[in-house]
Coordinates of C-alpha atoms in Angstrom, one line a residue:
Chain A
X1 CA -6.0 10.2 20.3
X2 CA -5.3 6.8 19.9
X3 CA -2.4 5.3 22.2
X4 CA -1.2 1.9 22.8
X5 CA 0.0 0.7 26.0
X6 CA 1.9 -2.8 26.4
X7 CA 2.0 -3.6 30.2
X8 CA 4.2 -6.8 31.2
X9 CA 3.0 -8.4 34.3
X10 CA 4.5 -11.4 36.3
X11 CA 2.3 -14.1 35.7
X12 CA 2.5 -16.5 33.2
X13 CA 1.7 -20.1 34.3
X14 CA -1.7 -19.9 35.7
X15 CA -4.4 -19.7 33.1
X16 CA -7.1 -18.9 35.3
X17 CA -5.3 -15.9 37.1
X18 CA -4.2 -14.7 33.6
X19 CA -7.9 -14.8 32.6
X20 CA -9.1 -13.0 35.5
X21 CA -6.8 -10.0 35.4
X22 CA -7.5 -9.4 31.7
X23 CA -11.3 -9.6 32.4
X24 CA -11.0 -7.1 35.2
X25 CA -8.8 -4.7 33.0
X26 CA -11.5 -4.9 30.0
X27 CA -14.5 -4.6 32.4
X28 CA -13.1 -1.6 34.3
X29 CA -11.7 0.4 31.7
X30 CA -13.1 -0.2 28.0
X31 CA -9.9 -0.2 26.4
X32 CA -9.5 -2.6 23.3
X33 CA -7.3 -5.8 24.3
X34 CA -5.4 -6.3 21.0
X35 CA -3.0 -8.8 22.1
X36 CA -2.0 -11.6 25.1
X37 CA 1.0 -13.2 25.0
X38 CA 1.9 -15.6 27.8
X39 CA 5.1 -17.4 28.5
X40 CA 5.1 -20.4 31.2
X41 CA 8.9 -20.5 31.7
X42 CA 9.3 -16.6 31.8
X43 CA 6.3 -16.9 34.0
X44 CA 5.3 -13.6 32.6
X45 CA 2.4 -12.2 30.4
X46 CA 2.7 -9.5 27.7
X47 CA -0.7 -7.4 26.9
X48 CA -1.5 -5.0 24.3
X49 CA -4.0 -2.4 25.2
X50 CA -5.4 0.6 22.7
X51 CA -7.5 3.6 23.7
X52 CA -7.8 7.2 24.3
X53 CA -5.8 8.3 27.3
X54 CA -8.6 8.3 29.7
X55 CA -9.4 4.6 29.1
X56 CA -6.1 3.5 29.4
X57 CA -5.5 5.4 32.9
X58 CA -8.4 3.5 34.0
X59 CA -7.2 0.2 32.6
X60 CA -3.3 0.1 34.0
X61 CA -4.9 1.0 37.3
X62 CA -7.5 -1.9 36.9
X63 CA -4.4 -4.0 35.7
X64 CA -2.5 -3.1 38.8
X65 CA -5.1 -3.7 41.3
X66 CA -5.9 -7.2 39.9
X67 CA -2.3 -8.2 39.9
X68 CA -1.9 -6.6 43.6
X69 CA -4.4 -9.3 44.6
X70 CA -3.0 -12.1 42.2
X71 CA 0.6 -11.9 42.4
X72 CA 3.2 -12.4 45.4
X73 CA 6.6 -11.3 44.2
X74 CA 8.1 -13.0 47.2
X75 CA 7.4 -16.5 45.9
X76 CA 7.2 -15.3 42.0
X77 CA 9.9 -17.5 40.1
X78 CA 10.6 -17.2 36.5
X79 CA 13.6 -16.7 33.9
X80 CA 12.8 -13.3 32.7
X81 CA 14.1 -10.4 35.2
X82 CA 11.3 -8.3 36.8
X83 CA 10.9 -5.8 39.7
X84 CA 7.4 -5.8 40.0
X85 CA 3.7 -7.8 39.9
X86 CA 3.2 -5.4 37.0
X87 CA 6.8 -5.1 35.8
X88 CA 6.5 -2.4 33.2
X89 CA 3.9 0.1 31.2
X90 CA 4.9 1.6 28.0
X91 CA 2.8 3.9 26.6
X92 CA 3.2 4.2 22.7
X93 CA 1.6 6.8 20.4
X94 CA -0.7 5.9 17.7
X95 CA -3.1 7.8 15.5
X96 CA -3.6 11.6 16.4
X97 CA -1.2 11.2 19.3
X98 CA 2.2 12.4 20.3
X99 CA 5.2 11.1 22.4
X100 CA 4.5 14.5 24.7
X101 CA 0.7 12.6 25.0
X102 CA 2.3 9.3 26.2
X103 CA 4.8 11.2 28.6
X104 CA 1.9 12.9 30.5
X105 CA -0.3 9.8 30.3
X106 CA 2.8 7.7 31.9
X107 CA 3.4 10.7 34.8
X108 CA -0.3 10.7 35.4
X109 CA -0.8 6.8 35.5
X110 CA 2.6 6.4 37.4
X111 CA 1.3 9.1 40.2
X112 CA -2.3 7.4 40.3
X113 CA -0.7 4.0 41.0
X114 CA 1.6 4.9 43.6
X115 CA -1.4 7.1 45.4
X116 CA -3.8 4.6 45.2
X117 CA -1.8 1.7 46.3
X118 CA 1.5 2.9 47.9
X119 CA 3.7 1.2 45.2
X120 CA 7.1 3.0 44.1
X121 CA 7.0 4.2 40.3
X122 CA 10.0 4.8 38.2
X123 CA 9.6 6.6 35.0
X124 CA 11.6 5.3 32.3
X125 CA 12.5 5.7 28.2
X126 CA 11.1 9.0 27.1
X127 CA 9.4 9.8 30.4
X128 CA 12.3 9.2 32.3
X129 CA 13.5 12.2 35.0
X130 CA 17.1 11.6 34.4
X131 CA 19.4 10.3 31.6
X132 CA 20.7 7.7 33.5
X133 CA 16.8 6.5 34.3
X134 CA 16.3 6.1 30.6
X135 CA 17.1 2.3 30.0
X136 CA 14.6 -0.3 31.5
X137 CA 17.3 -2.6 31.9
X138 CA 19.3 -0.2 34.1
X139 CA 16.3 0.5 36.2
X140 CA 15.5 -3.2 36.6
X141 CA 19.4 -4.4 37.4
X142 CA 19.1 -6.2 40.9
X143 CA 15.3 -7.3 40.2
X144 CA 12.7 -7.6 43.0
X145 CA 15.4 -9.2 45.3
X146 CA 17.7 -6.1 45.3
X147 CA 14.7 -3.5 45.2
X148 CA 14.9 -2.4 48.8
X149 CA 18.6 -1.8 48.7
X150 CA 18.3 0.0 45.2
X151 CA 15.5 2.6 46.4
X152 CA 17.9 3.6 49.4
X153 CA 20.3 4.8 46.6
X154 CA 19.2 8.7 45.9
X155 CA 20.0 8.3 42.2
X156 CA 17.2 5.6 42.5
X157 CA 14.7 7.4 44.3
X158 CA 11.2 6.5 42.9
X159 CA 9.6 8.9 40.7
X160 CA 6.3 8.4 42.5
X161 CA 5.5 6.7 46.0
X162 CA 7.2 5.3 48.9
X163 CA 11.2 4.8 49.0
X164 CA 10.5 0.9 50.0
X165 CA 9.3 -1.7 48.1
X166 CA 5.4 -2.6 48.2
X167 CA 5.7 -5.9 50.4
X168 CA 4.2 -8.0 47.6
X169 CA 4.0 -6.0 44.6
X170 CA 7.5 -4.5 44.3
X171 CA 7.7 -1.6 42.1
X172 CA 6.6 -0.8 38.7
X173 CA 8.2 1.0 35.8
X174 CA 6.0 3.4 33.6
X175 CA 7.0 5.1 30.6
X176 CA 6.5 6.3 26.9
X177 CA 8.3 4.8 23.9
X178 CA 7.8 5.3 19.9
X179 CA 6.5 2.1 18.1
X180 CA 9.4 -0.3 17.5
X181 CA 9.4 -1.7 13.9
X182 CA 11.2 -5.0 13.3
X183 CA 12.7 -4.7 9.8
X184 CA 14.8 -7.2 8.3
X185 CA 16.7 -6.8 4.7
X186 CA 17.9 -9.5 2.7
X187 CA 21.1 -9.6 0.5
X188 CA 21.7 -11.6 -2.7
X189 CA 24.8 -13.1 -1.0
X190 CA 25.5 -16.2 1.5
X191 CA 28.4 -13.8 3.0
X192 CA 27.3 -13.1 6.3
X193 CA 30.4 -10.8 6.6
X194 CA 28.8 -8.4 4.0
X195 CA 25.8 -8.1 6.4
X196 CA 27.8 -7.7 9.1
X197 CA 29.7 -4.9 8.0
X198 CA 26.7 -3.3 6.6
X199 CA 24.7 -3.6 10.2
X200 CA 27.8 -1.9 11.9
X201 CA 27.3 1.1 9.7
X202 CA 23.9 1.6 10.3
X203 CA 23.4 1.0 13.6
X204 CA 23.6 3.5 16.4
X205 CA 26.0 2.0 18.7
X206 CA 28.7 2.1 16.1
X207 CA 28.2 5.1 14.7
X208 CA 24.9 4.8 12.3
X209 CA 21.6 6.2 12.4
X210 CA 20.5 7.1 16.0
X211 CA 17.2 5.3 16.0
X212 CA 18.6 1.9 14.5
X213 CA 19.6 -1.2 16.3
X214 CA 21.5 -4.0 13.7
X215 CA 22.9 -7.4 13.5
X216 CA 24.2 -9.2 10.2
X217 CA 22.8 -12.7 10.3
X218 CA 22.9 -15.9 8.1
X219 CA 19.2 -17.1 7.7
X220 CA 17.9 -19.7 5.6
X221 CA 14.7 -18.6 3.4
X222 CA 13.3 -21.6 1.2
X223 CA 16.5 -24.0 1.6
X224 CA 18.9 -21.1 0.7
X225 CA 21.3 -19.4 3.0
X226 CA 20.5 -15.4 2.8
X227 CA 22.8 -12.9 4.7
X228 CA 20.8 -10.9 6.4
X229 CA 20.6 -7.3 8.1
X230 CA 18.2 -7.7 11.3
X231 CA 17.0 -4.3 12.7
X232 CA 14.9 -2.6 15.1
X233 CA 13.9 0.5 14.2
X234 CA 13.3 2.5 17.5
X235 CA 11.9 5.7 16.0
X236 CA 10.7 5.8 12.5
X237 CA 9.9 9.6 12.7
X238 CA 13.7 10.4 12.9
X239 CA 15.2 7.4 11.3
X240 CA 12.8 6.6 8.6
X241 CA 12.6 3.2 6.9
X242 CA 13.4 4.8 3.5
X243 CA 16.8 6.2 4.4
X244 CA 18.1 3.1 6.1
X245 CA 17.1 1.0 3.1
X246 CA 18.9 3.5 0.7
X247 CA 22.2 3.2 3.0
X248 CA 21.9 -0.5 2.9
X249 CA 21.8 -0.4 -1.0
X250 CA 24.6 1.8 -1.4
X251 CA 26.9 -0.2 1.1
X252 CA 25.8 -3.6 -0.4
X253 CA 26.2 -2.3 -3.8
X254 CA 30.2 -1.5 -2.9
X255 CA 30.4 -5.2 -2.1
X256 CA 28.9 -6.1 -5.5
X257 CA 25.8 -7.2 -3.9
X258 CA 22.2 -6.1 -4.0
X259 CA 18.9 -6.0 -1.9
X260 CA 16.9 -9.3 -2.6
X261 CA 13.9 -8.3 -0.3
X262 CA 12.9 -7.1 2.8
X263 CA 10.4 -8.0 5.6
X264 CA 8.6 -6.4 8.4
X265 CA 8.0 -8.6 11.3
X266 CA 4.9 -7.9 13.4
X267 CA 3.1 -4.9 13.0
X268 CA 3.8 -1.4 11.5
X269 CA 2.7 2.0 12.2
X270 CA 0.9 3.2 8.6
X271 CA 2.7 6.3 9.1
X272 CA 5.9 4.4 8.6
X273 CA 5.1 3.0 5.3
X274 CA 3.4 6.2 4.2
X275 CA 6.5 8.1 4.7
X276 CA 8.5 5.9 2.6
X277 CA 5.8 6.2 0.0
X278 CA 6.0 10.2 -0.2
X279 CA 9.7 9.9 -0.5
X280 CA 9.7 7.6 -3.2
X281 CA 6.9 9.3 -5.1
X282 CA 8.6 12.9 -4.4
X283 CA 5.2 14.0 -2.8
X284 CA 5.3 17.8 -1.9
X285 CA 2.7 19.4 0.1
X286 CA 1.2 15.9 1.1
X287 CA -0.7 15.6 4.3
X288 CA -1.8 12.6 6.1
X289 CA -5.3 13.9 6.2
X290 CA -5.3 13.4 2.4
X291 CA -5.4 9.8 3.2
X292 CA -9.1 8.7 2.7
X293 CA -9.1 6.3 5.7
X294 CA -7.7 9.1 8.1
X295 CA -10.7 11.4 7.0
X296 CA -13.2 8.4 7.4
X297 CA -11.8 8.0 10.9
X298 CA -11.5 11.7 11.7
X299 CA -15.5 11.9 11.2
Chain B
X1 CA -16.6 -3.5 4.9
X2 CA -16.4 0.0 4.0
X3 CA -17.9 1.5 0.6
X4 CA -17.7 4.9 -0.3
X5 CA -20.7 6.5 -2.3
X6 CA -20.5 9.7 -4.5
X7 CA -24.3 10.7 -5.7
X8 CA -24.7 13.7 -7.8
X9 CA -28.0 15.3 -7.5
X10 CA -29.3 18.1 -9.5
X11 CA -30.0 21.0 -7.1
X12 CA -27.3 23.4 -6.5
X13 CA -28.9 26.7 -6.0
X14 CA -31.3 26.6 -3.0
X15 CA -29.3 25.9 0.1
X16 CA -32.7 25.0 2.3
X17 CA -33.5 22.3 -0.3
X18 CA -30.2 21.2 0.0
X19 CA -30.0 20.9 3.5
X20 CA -33.3 18.9 3.8
X21 CA -32.0 16.5 1.5
X22 CA -28.9 15.8 3.1
X23 CA -30.7 15.8 6.6
X24 CA -33.2 12.8 5.0
X25 CA -30.3 10.9 4.2
X26 CA -28.5 11.2 7.5
X27 CA -31.6 10.7 9.5
X28 CA -32.8 7.3 7.5
X29 CA -29.7 5.5 6.9
X30 CA -27.1 6.0 9.4
X31 CA -24.0 6.7 7.0
X32 CA -21.5 8.8 7.5
X33 CA -21.5 12.1 5.2
X34 CA -18.0 13.0 4.4
X35 CA -18.5 16.0 2.3
X36 CA -20.8 18.0 0.3
X37 CA -20.1 20.3 -2.4
X38 CA -22.8 22.6 -4.2
X39 CA -22.4 24.6 -7.4
X40 CA -24.9 26.6 -8.1
X41 CA -24.5 27.7 -11.9
X42 CA -23.9 23.9 -12.4
X43 CA -27.2 23.6 -10.3
X44 CA -25.7 20.4 -8.8
X45 CA -24.5 19.0 -5.7
X46 CA -22.2 16.0 -5.0
X47 CA -22.4 14.4 -1.8
X48 CA -19.9 11.9 -0.4
X49 CA -21.2 9.2 1.9
X50 CA -19.3 6.2 3.3
X51 CA -20.7 3.0 5.1
X52 CA -21.5 -0.6 4.9
X53 CA -23.9 -1.7 2.2
X54 CA -27.1 -2.0 4.0
X55 CA -26.7 1.7 5.3
X56 CA -25.8 2.9 2.1
X57 CA -28.6 0.9 0.4
X58 CA -31.0 3.1 2.8
X59 CA -29.1 6.4 2.0
X60 CA -29.3 6.2 -1.5
X61 CA -33.1 5.3 -1.3
X62 CA -33.4 8.1 1.0
X63 CA -31.8 10.7 -1.5
X64 CA -34.0 9.4 -4.5
X65 CA -37.0 9.8 -2.2
X66 CA -35.7 13.4 -1.0
X67 CA -35.1 14.5 -4.3
X68 CA -38.4 12.9 -5.8
X69 CA -40.0 15.3 -3.5
X70 CA -37.8 18.5 -4.2
X71 CA -36.8 18.6 -7.8
X72 CA -38.3 18.8 -11.0
X73 CA -36.5 18.3 -13.9
X74 CA -38.8 19.7 -16.4
X75 CA -37.9 23.3 -15.0
X76 CA -34.6 22.1 -14.1
X77 CA -31.7 24.7 -15.5
X78 CA -27.9 24.3 -15.2
X79 CA -24.5 24.1 -17.0
X80 CA -23.8 20.5 -16.0
X81 CA -25.4 17.8 -18.1
X82 CA -27.8 15.4 -16.2
X83 CA -30.6 12.8 -16.9
X84 CA -32.3 12.8 -13.4
X85 CA -33.4 14.8 -10.1
X86 CA -30.5 12.0 -8.9
X87 CA -28.1 11.9 -11.8
X88 CA -25.5 9.4 -11.1
X89 CA -25.1 7.2 -7.9
X90 CA -21.2 5.8 -8.2
X91 CA -20.2 3.3 -5.4
X92 CA -16.6 2.8 -4.7
X93 CA -14.6 0.3 -2.6
X94 CA -12.9 1.2 0.4
X95 CA -11.4 -0.8 3.2
X96 CA -12.4 -4.6 3.3
X97 CA -14.4 -4.0 0.1
X98 CA -13.8 -5.1 -3.5
X99 CA -15.2 -4.0 -6.7
X100 CA -17.5 -7.1 -6.8
X101 CA -19.1 -5.9 -3.7
X102 CA -20.0 -2.4 -5.1
X103 CA -21.2 -3.8 -8.1
X104 CA -23.7 -6.1 -6.3
X105 CA -24.7 -3.5 -4.2
X106 CA -25.4 -1.2 -7.5
X107 CA -27.7 -3.7 -8.9
X108 CA -29.4 -4.2 -5.5
X109 CA -29.7 -0.3 -5.2
X110 CA -30.8 0.5 -8.6
X111 CA -33.4 -2.3 -8.6
X112 CA -34.8 -1.1 -5.2
X113 CA -35.1 2.4 -6.6
X114 CA -36.9 1.1 -9.9
X115 CA -39.1 -0.9 -7.8
X116 CA -40.0 1.6 -5.0
X117 CA -40.4 4.5 -7.0
X118 CA -41.0 3.5 -10.7
X119 CA -37.9 5.3 -11.9
X120 CA -35.8 4.1 -14.8
X121 CA -32.4 2.9 -14.0
X122 CA -29.0 2.2 -15.9
X123 CA -26.2 0.7 -14.7
X124 CA -22.8 2.1 -15.6
X125 CA -18.8 1.6 -15.4
X126 CA -17.7 -1.9 -13.6
X127 CA -21.4 -2.6 -13.0
X128 CA -22.6 -1.9 -16.6
X129 CA -24.9 -4.8 -18.4
X130 CA -23.0 -4.0 -22.0
X131 CA -19.8 -2.5 -23.0
X132 CA -21.5 0.4 -24.7
X133 CA -23.1 1.1 -21.7
X134 CA -20.1 1.5 -19.4
X135 CA -19.3 5.1 -20.0
X136 CA -21.5 7.7 -18.3
X137 CA -21.3 10.3 -21.1
X138 CA -22.7 7.8 -23.3
X139 CA -25.6 6.9 -21.0
X140 CA -26.3 10.6 -20.5
X141 CA -25.9 11.7 -24.3
X142 CA -29.3 13.8 -25.1
X143 CA -29.7 14.3 -21.2
X144 CA -33.4 14.6 -19.8
X145 CA -34.9 16.3 -22.6
X146 CA -33.9 13.3 -25.0
X147 CA -34.7 10.5 -22.3
X148 CA -38.1 9.5 -23.8
X149 CA -36.6 8.9 -27.3
X150 CA -33.5 7.4 -26.3
X151 CA -35.4 5.0 -23.7
X152 CA -37.4 3.6 -27.0
X153 CA -33.9 2.7 -28.6
X154 CA -33.5 -1.3 -27.7
X155 CA -29.7 -0.5 -27.0
X156 CA -30.6 1.7 -24.2
X157 CA -33.4 0.0 -22.6
X158 CA -33.2 0.6 -18.6
X159 CA -31.5 -1.9 -16.7
X160 CA -34.3 -1.6 -14.1
X161 CA -37.7 0.2 -14.2
X162 CA -39.9 1.2 -16.8
X163 CA -39.1 2.2 -20.5
X164 CA -40.4 6.0 -20.2
X165 CA -38.8 8.7 -17.8
X166 CA -40.3 9.4 -14.4
X167 CA -42.1 13.0 -15.4
X168 CA -40.6 14.9 -13.0
X169 CA -37.0 12.8 -11.9
X170 CA -36.2 11.4 -15.2
X171 CA -33.8 8.7 -14.9
X172 CA -30.9 7.6 -12.8
X173 CA -27.3 6.0 -13.5
X174 CA -26.0 3.6 -10.5
X175 CA -22.7 2.0 -10.9
X176 CA -19.2 0.9 -9.4
X177 CA -16.0 2.1 -10.1
X178 CA -12.5 2.1 -8.2
X179 CA -11.4 5.4 -6.8
X180 CA -9.9 7.9 -8.5
X181 CA -6.7 9.4 -7.7
X182 CA -5.8 12.8 -9.1
X183 CA -1.9 12.8 -9.2
X184 CA 0.3 15.5 -10.9
X185 CA 4.3 15.2 -11.3
X186 CA 6.1 18.3 -11.8
X187 CA 9.4 18.4 -14.3
X188 CA 12.5 20.4 -13.7
X189 CA 11.8 22.4 -16.9
X190 CA 9.4 24.8 -18.4
X191 CA 9.5 23.0 -21.7
X192 CA 5.7 21.9 -22.0
X193 CA 6.6 19.7 -25.0
X194 CA 8.4 17.6 -22.5
X195 CA 5.4 17.0 -20.4
X196 CA 3.2 16.3 -23.6
X197 CA 5.4 13.9 -24.7
X198 CA 5.4 12.1 -21.7
X199 CA 1.7 12.2 -21.1
X200 CA 1.1 10.7 -24.6
X201 CA 3.5 7.6 -23.5
X202 CA 1.9 6.9 -20.3
X203 CA -1.9 7.5 -21.0
X204 CA -4.2 4.6 -22.1
X205 CA -5.8 6.7 -25.0
X206 CA -2.3 6.8 -26.8
X207 CA -0.7 3.4 -25.8
X208 CA 0.2 3.8 -22.6
X209 CA -1.1 2.1 -19.2
X210 CA -4.7 1.0 -19.0
X211 CA -5.4 3.0 -15.9
X212 CA -4.0 6.5 -16.8
X213 CA -5.4 9.6 -18.3
X214 CA -2.9 12.2 -18.7
X215 CA -2.2 15.6 -20.2
X216 CA 0.7 17.8 -20.1
X217 CA 0.5 21.4 -18.8
X218 CA 2.3 24.5 -18.0
X219 CA 1.5 25.4 -14.4
X220 CA 2.9 28.1 -12.3
X221 CA 4.3 27.2 -9.0
X222 CA 5.6 29.8 -6.5
X223 CA 6.2 32.3 -9.4
X224 CA 7.8 29.8 -11.7
X225 CA 6.6 28.1 -14.5
X226 CA 6.7 24.4 -14.2
X227 CA 6.1 21.4 -17.1
X228 CA 3.6 19.3 -15.4
X229 CA 2.2 15.8 -16.3
X230 CA -1.3 15.9 -15.0
X231 CA -3.1 12.6 -14.3
X232 CA -5.9 10.9 -13.3
X233 CA -5.4 7.1 -12.1
X234 CA -8.5 5.4 -12.4
X235 CA -7.5 2.1 -10.9
X236 CA -4.3 2.0 -8.7
X237 CA -4.9 -1.5 -8.2
X238 CA -3.7 -2.5 -11.4
X239 CA -1.9 0.5 -12.3
X240 CA -0.1 1.4 -9.5
X241 CA 1.6 4.7 -8.8
X242 CA 5.0 3.5 -8.5
X243 CA 5.2 2.2 -12.0
X244 CA 3.7 5.5 -13.7
X245 CA 6.4 7.5 -11.4
X246 CA 9.2 5.2 -12.6
X247 CA 8.1 5.4 -16.3
X248 CA 7.9 9.3 -16.2
X249 CA 11.4 9.1 -14.6
X250 CA 12.9 7.4 -17.4
X251 CA 11.1 9.2 -20.2
X252 CA 12.2 12.7 -18.4
X253 CA 15.8 11.6 -18.2
X254 CA 15.7 10.8 -22.1
X255 CA 15.2 14.3 -22.5
X256 CA 17.8 15.5 -19.9
X257 CA 14.8 16.4 -17.4
X258 CA 14.3 15.1 -14.0
X259 CA 11.2 15.0 -11.6
X260 CA 11.0 18.1 -9.3
X261 CA 8.0 16.7 -7.1
X262 CA 4.6 15.7 -7.3
X263 CA 1.3 16.0 -5.7
X264 CA -1.9 14.1 -4.8
X265 CA -4.9 16.5 -5.4
X266 CA -7.4 15.5 -3.0
X267 CA -8.1 12.2 -1.0
X268 CA -6.0 8.9 -1.7
X269 CA -6.8 5.4 -0.6
X270 CA -4.0 4.5 2.0
X271 CA -3.3 1.3 0.0
X272 CA -2.2 3.4 -3.2
X273 CA 0.5 4.6 -0.8
X274 CA 1.0 1.5 1.0
X275 CA 1.8 -0.3 -2.3
X276 CA 4.2 2.1 -3.4
X277 CA 5.9 1.9 -0.2
X278 CA 6.1 -1.8 -0.5
X279 CA 7.6 -1.8 -4.0
X280 CA 10.3 0.8 -2.9
X281 CA 11.4 -1.0 0.3
X282 CA 11.2 -4.5 -1.6
X283 CA 9.0 -5.9 1.2
X284 CA 8.3 -9.8 0.5
X285 CA 5.2 -11.5 2.2
X286 CA 4.1 -8.1 3.6
X287 CA 0.2 -8.2 4.6
X288 CA -1.9 -5.3 4.7
X289 CA -3.0 -6.8 7.8
X290 CA 0.7 -5.9 9.6
X291 CA -0.6 -2.1 9.5
X292 CA -1.1 -1.5 13.2
X293 CA -4.1 0.8 12.3
X294 CA -6.0 -1.8 10.1
X295 CA -5.6 -4.3 13.3
X296 CA -7.0 -1.6 15.4
X297 CA -10.2 -1.4 13.1
X298 CA -10.4 -5.2 12.9
X299 CA -11.2 -5.3 16.4

């Protein structure tokens, strides 16, 4: 079972400190480190890890321990909002893992962090303990500076750990979510209004698909102005790419416009594309165990 | 670099002998053994291996050595045509490998088998040294019993090794080919003539796509008779699934028929489905390095 974990920690300006933190995660857990992005003005780093649940549980404990020794939120400044020295730890299901596995891992890791280090822990997104605690922006509102007051509000009691901030660390938000897919569809028009209308039709916030965030933009591609529907697909297992593309195709045609092309920005789980192939080829009774590479990895 | 190898050897009736042969391949090469199918009336087994080129080269040498000790073609009887104790060894490119890598491996393995054991080796399919030697059925015509005479014909001189059969082993055919995909499309009709017409239109032998073998059949699915276009896709990188499906869809519509569904029998390389998704979603600038699982394996 493979799970991805993308912890954000509150150091983006001191390369030596960042290096030491990542080295500790690597040496104490054996997780694979896929990516590290640091931003000095945000004063924040984003680490991408992958591994089995046990390795990841060790990895995030090592990360918390390293950041506890190296980061003091009382003197931390940066443009990005933050609540703790390790700010947020999302677990994301990859091959052979479900969102349930990630929720379990989030709870288990959150409890271990609270017990080991006396740090308040909030659970968020699919691991949240109440609907008003799902959104990261809601949990983080008030930031480190407002944390002591927030923790006294019964609505914001921590899921694990003490009801007061750790003096230097603050608190940490741990959770589970589906992988995000950044997906853009370009239209054969430079009329941004068409892209905006389509975006309103397909996104959750204005009545569209549950797991789509979308906006209409005018972008420049190879010197040409192109109207683009720019999307975040937040759960491709429930709102699949193919259904959204078909809807965009239909809505665009109503304006006399066609799809010029689409693009995936960054990484995409293989299953999201396999689902589209299965739909398009009208495959019946197909199992992902038939994919040769899955069979190889299952050995 | 991952390559698949599907050697066929001429023992399908003695379980202990088969077990010992497979054990020797495993212990001497470290290749992964994905599958073993034995057929007593064919008196033949099909082994599916995967690994890097060096492990597979060791694996096929171990297989030849084990079969040399355990199988005597002079007394071998079975329904399936065969030329040697190990009859045919195809190498097939998987992740990160090309057909060129498999041709190189076929030549290298063939040479090693000839040198080590004095066995005549024919190269076939994409590794063939001349057009008339591509087809396995042409190389195998005459079988073990006709091999001594065949090897004297200059057209059928071996690519490696002596110009006479190994007394007990015979000869072996080594080559490289693309993965096969067994792909069936079911039509919303019980008129098999429609499936036959479509099959004639899309298969290479009657003017269709280069890497398609197809026939029209009447099959029974859930108690209903269904006309089916049954295909072998012999190189999905050059004749992709999506193009064949679109063609079937168009040809079927001309007869007032639609596609009811399709099925993949057995395994399929992920890339064949990713290509279909890319086509359908109109992805531009997409790289398979963006598939999260590939990224994980590349680490």
